[in-house]
Amino acid sequence: MVLSLLVGMILGAAGALLSYGPQLIHSLYEPYAYVLFVVIVGRTAAGFGWAALTSALASFGPLIALLAATIFESGANLLNFTARGPGMVLGSNGPTVNLTVATLATFGVLAYFSGRRDVWGDLASGALVGIVAIDGLDKTLRGGPEYVRGFWPWDTLLVAVFVIGLLLALRRGRSLSRCAVVALTVLSAAFVFAIGM
């Protein structure tokens, strides 16, 4: 438990430092380093309760480090979790940060269930891969809410490699196709929802 919190804090500190570097590297590091870490923590948990607890701690670790880093930002506004300097932006308000932590912790729980070798494991793996792909598309495609400019098509290719690698790491054999169908269904549902808004 303590190790997941400490490693999360180290990853968050590294993310704070990378926020001053090239935008492409920072946009690939955040949130994918955190996602990968939470998936590893959730997948290796001994049980459901441990997966939920350690995933939540692993999600809080980067948040604590990033909040500490905002204290040193010029023009920082800690109560709104924003910084007006060249560095990181955690979110516009408290509920956004809470949603981010809840989403990351959910990734860990889904990763725990992806260890099952039945249909439920395929559903959990597909949902996890689909949600990660949705976040990647938000960053890489024009019009996405978190679009990073100036790096097309390399950022899209890197996110696609990450998503495919995550899919292959979670599933093998015939269950791989079921997992891919679930991931495509999640992506399609998100696309229909975005078009309908």
Short mmCIF file of C-alpha atoms in Angstrom, two decimals:
data_model
loop_
_atom_site.label_atom_id
_atom_site.label_comp_id
_atom_site.label_asym_id
_atom_site.label_seq_id
_atom_site.Cartn_x
_atom_site.Cartn_y
_atom_site.Cartn_z
CA MET A 1 0.00 0.00 0.00
CA VAL A 2 2.68 2.46 1.00
CA LEU A 3 4.78 1.50 -2.02
CA SER A 4 1.93 2.26 -4.42
CA LEU A 5 1.49 5.70 -2.84
CA LEU A 6 5.23 6.47 -2.91
CA VAL A 7 5.72 5.34 -6.51
CA GLY A 8 2.66 7.38 -7.50
CA MET A 9 4.21 10.44 -5.84
CA ILE A 10 7.49 9.86 -7.71
CA LEU A 11 5.59 9.58 -11.01
CA GLY A 12 3.69 12.78 -10.18
CA ALA A 13 6.92 14.63 -9.41
CA ALA A 14 8.38 13.46 -12.73
CA GLY A 15 5.22 14.68 -14.47
CA ALA A 16 5.58 18.09 -12.83
CA LEU A 17 9.15 18.33 -14.11
CA LEU A 18 8.18 17.18 -17.61
CA SER A 19 5.49 19.87 -17.78
CA TYR A 20 8.30 22.36 -18.45
CA GLY A 21 9.62 20.34 -21.40
CA PRO A 22 8.20 19.62 -24.86
CA GLN A 23 4.43 19.42 -24.93
CA LEU A 24 4.39 16.08 -26.80
CA ILE A 25 6.45 14.30 -24.16
CA HIS A 26 4.35 15.74 -21.35
CA SER A 27 1.06 14.86 -23.09
CA LEU A 28 2.23 11.27 -23.57
CA TYR A 29 3.51 10.98 -20.01
CA GLU A 30 0.33 12.34 -18.47
CA PRO A 31 -1.89 10.40 -17.99
CA TYR A 32 -0.42 7.28 -19.59
CA ALA A 33 2.38 6.76 -17.04
CA TYR A 34 -0.25 6.96 -14.29
CA VAL A 35 -2.65 4.69 -16.18
CA LEU A 36 0.04 2.07 -16.73
CA PHE A 37 1.08 2.20 -13.08
CA VAL A 38 -2.50 1.88 -11.79
CA VAL A 39 -3.14 -1.02 -14.20
CA ILE A 40 -0.05 -2.83 -12.89
CA VAL A 41 -1.09 -2.19 -9.28
CA GLY A 42 -4.64 -3.40 -9.90
CA ARG A 43 -3.59 -6.45 -11.91
CA THR A 44 -1.16 -7.64 -9.23
CA ALA A 45 -3.52 -7.11 -6.28
CA ALA A 46 -4.29 -10.11 -4.07
CA GLY A 47 -8.06 -9.49 -4.01
CA PHE A 48 -10.83 -7.06 -4.92
CA GLY A 49 -10.50 -5.03 -1.71
CA TRP A 50 -6.75 -4.74 -2.12
CA ALA A 51 -7.18 -3.75 -5.77
CA ALA A 52 -9.59 -0.95 -4.83
CA LEU A 53 -7.42 0.30 -1.96
CA THR A 54 -4.03 0.18 -3.69
CA SER A 55 -5.46 1.64 -6.91
CA ALA A 56 -6.91 4.55 -4.96
CA LEU A 57 -3.57 5.13 -3.23
CA ALA A 58 -1.71 4.85 -6.53
CA SER A 59 -4.09 7.47 -7.95
CA PHE A 60 -3.63 9.83 -4.99
CA GLY A 61 0.18 9.67 -5.22
CA PRO A 62 0.55 11.72 -8.43
CA LEU A 63 -2.13 14.14 -7.21
CA ILE A 64 -0.23 14.82 -3.98
CA ALA A 65 3.03 15.42 -5.87
CA LEU A 66 1.36 17.70 -8.44
CA LEU A 67 -0.41 19.68 -5.73
CA ALA A 68 2.90 20.13 -3.92
CA ALA A 69 4.51 21.29 -7.18
CA THR A 70 1.81 23.95 -7.71
CA ILE A 71 2.95 25.69 -4.54
CA PHE A 72 6.18 26.61 -6.33
CA GLU A 73 4.44 27.80 -9.52
CA SER A 74 4.36 31.53 -10.17
CA GLY A 75 0.79 32.74 -9.87
CA ALA A 76 -0.39 29.44 -8.44
CA ASN A 77 -3.93 29.18 -7.13
CA LEU A 78 -3.96 26.06 -4.99
CA LEU A 79 -7.64 26.23 -4.06
CA ASN A 80 -8.72 25.98 -7.70
CA PHE A 81 -5.96 23.46 -8.51
CA THR A 82 -4.67 25.60 -11.38
CA ALA A 83 -1.41 27.32 -12.19
CA ARG A 84 -1.00 30.26 -14.54
CA GLY A 85 2.70 29.67 -15.13
CA PRO A 86 4.18 27.57 -17.92
CA GLY A 87 3.85 24.33 -15.97
CA MET A 88 1.07 21.95 -15.07
CA VAL A 89 -2.68 22.41 -14.90
CA LEU A 90 -4.44 19.92 -12.68
CA GLY A 91 -7.99 20.87 -13.46
CA SER A 92 -10.43 23.71 -13.17
CA ASN A 93 -11.97 22.71 -9.84
CA GLY A 94 -12.19 20.10 -7.11
CA PRO A 95 -14.83 17.89 -8.78
CA THR A 96 -12.59 17.55 -11.87
CA VAL A 97 -9.73 16.32 -9.70
CA ASN A 98 -12.07 13.95 -7.85
CA LEU A 99 -13.30 12.54 -11.16
CA THR A 100 -9.72 12.03 -12.33
CA VAL A 101 -8.80 10.11 -9.16
CA ALA A 102 -11.99 8.03 -9.36
CA THR A 103 -11.32 7.21 -13.01
CA LEU A 104 -7.75 6.12 -12.33
CA ALA A 105 -8.87 3.99 -9.36
CA THR A 106 -11.53 2.40 -11.58
CA PHE A 107 -8.79 1.48 -14.05
CA GLY A 108 -7.07 -0.47 -11.27
CA VAL A 109 -10.26 -2.33 -10.37
CA LEU A 110 -10.90 -3.15 -14.04
CA ALA A 111 -7.31 -4.36 -14.33
CA TYR A 112 -7.90 -6.65 -11.35
CA PHE A 113 -10.98 -8.17 -12.99
CA SER A 114 -9.10 -8.49 -16.29
CA GLY A 115 -7.06 -11.22 -14.61
CA ARG A 116 -10.09 -13.52 -14.73
CA ARG A 117 -10.05 -16.07 -17.54
CA ASP A 118 -13.75 -15.90 -18.38
CA VAL A 119 -16.18 -13.58 -20.15
CA TRP A 120 -16.12 -11.13 -17.22
CA GLY A 121 -12.37 -10.79 -17.62
CA ASP A 122 -12.86 -10.09 -21.33
CA LEU A 123 -15.45 -7.42 -20.54
CA ALA A 124 -13.21 -5.75 -17.95
CA SER A 125 -10.20 -5.81 -20.28
CA GLY A 126 -12.19 -4.45 -23.21
CA ALA A 127 -13.74 -1.68 -21.13
CA LEU A 128 -10.32 -0.68 -19.79
CA VAL A 129 -8.72 -0.62 -23.25
CA GLY A 130 -11.70 1.27 -24.72
CA ILE A 131 -11.65 3.99 -22.06
CA VAL A 132 -7.88 4.46 -22.43
CA ALA A 133 -8.34 4.71 -26.22
CA ILE A 134 -11.06 7.36 -25.76
CA ASP A 135 -8.73 9.48 -23.64
CA GLY A 136 -6.00 9.07 -26.25
CA LEU A 137 -8.30 10.20 -29.04
CA ASP A 138 -9.26 13.26 -27.00
CA LYS A 139 -5.60 14.26 -26.95
CA THR A 140 -4.65 13.38 -30.52
CA LEU A 141 -7.58 14.25 -32.77
CA ARG A 142 -8.54 17.78 -33.70
CA GLY A 143 -11.63 18.90 -31.87
CA GLY A 144 -10.90 16.72 -28.84
CA PRO A 145 -11.25 18.49 -25.49
CA GLU A 146 -7.58 17.87 -24.62
CA TYR A 147 -6.12 18.19 -28.14
CA VAL A 148 -2.35 18.78 -28.24
CA ARG A 149 -1.43 20.79 -31.31
CA GLY A 150 1.41 20.35 -33.75
CA PHE A 151 2.33 16.68 -33.41
CA TRP A 152 0.06 14.92 -35.89
CA PRO A 153 0.34 12.00 -36.74
CA TRP A 154 3.08 10.84 -34.35
CA ASP A 155 1.07 11.27 -31.18
CA THR A 156 -1.84 9.29 -32.63
CA LEU A 157 0.49 6.48 -33.67
CA LEU A 158 2.12 6.35 -30.23
CA VAL A 159 -1.26 6.26 -28.46
CA ALA A 160 -2.43 3.51 -30.86
CA VAL A 161 0.71 1.47 -30.07
CA PHE A 162 0.08 1.96 -26.33
CA VAL A 163 -3.56 0.88 -26.62
CA ILE A 164 -2.73 -2.18 -28.76
CA GLY A 165 0.10 -3.09 -26.38
CA LEU A 166 -2.29 -2.83 -23.42
CA LEU A 167 -4.79 -5.05 -25.24
CA LEU A 168 -2.15 -7.68 -26.02
CA ALA A 169 -0.77 -7.57 -22.47
CA LEU A 170 -4.20 -8.16 -20.93
CA ARG A 171 -5.51 -10.88 -23.26
CA ARG A 172 -4.29 -13.80 -25.37
CA GLY A 173 -5.87 -16.29 -27.80
CA ARG A 174 -9.60 -16.31 -28.50
CA SER A 175 -10.40 -14.00 -25.62
CA LEU A 176 -8.31 -11.33 -27.38
CA SER A 177 -10.97 -11.00 -30.09
CA ARG A 178 -13.78 -10.72 -27.52
CA CYS A 179 -11.81 -8.08 -25.64
CA ALA A 180 -11.20 -6.15 -28.88
CA VAL A 181 -14.94 -6.24 -29.70
CA VAL A 182 -15.78 -4.82 -26.26
CA ALA A 183 -13.15 -2.08 -26.68
CA LEU A 184 -14.54 -1.16 -30.11
CA THR A 185 -18.06 -1.10 -28.67
CA VAL A 186 -16.95 1.31 -25.93
CA LEU A 187 -15.23 3.50 -28.55
CA SER A 188 -18.29 3.43 -30.80
CA ALA A 189 -20.62 4.35 -27.92
CA ALA A 190 -18.38 7.28 -27.02
CA PHE A 191 -18.30 8.40 -30.67
CA VAL A 192 -22.12 8.24 -30.95
CA PHE A 193 -22.46 10.15 -27.67
CA ALA A 194 -19.99 12.84 -28.86
CA ILE A 195 -21.76 13.24 -32.20
CA GLY A 196 -25.15 13.45 -30.52
CA MET A 197 -24.11 16.28 -28.19
#
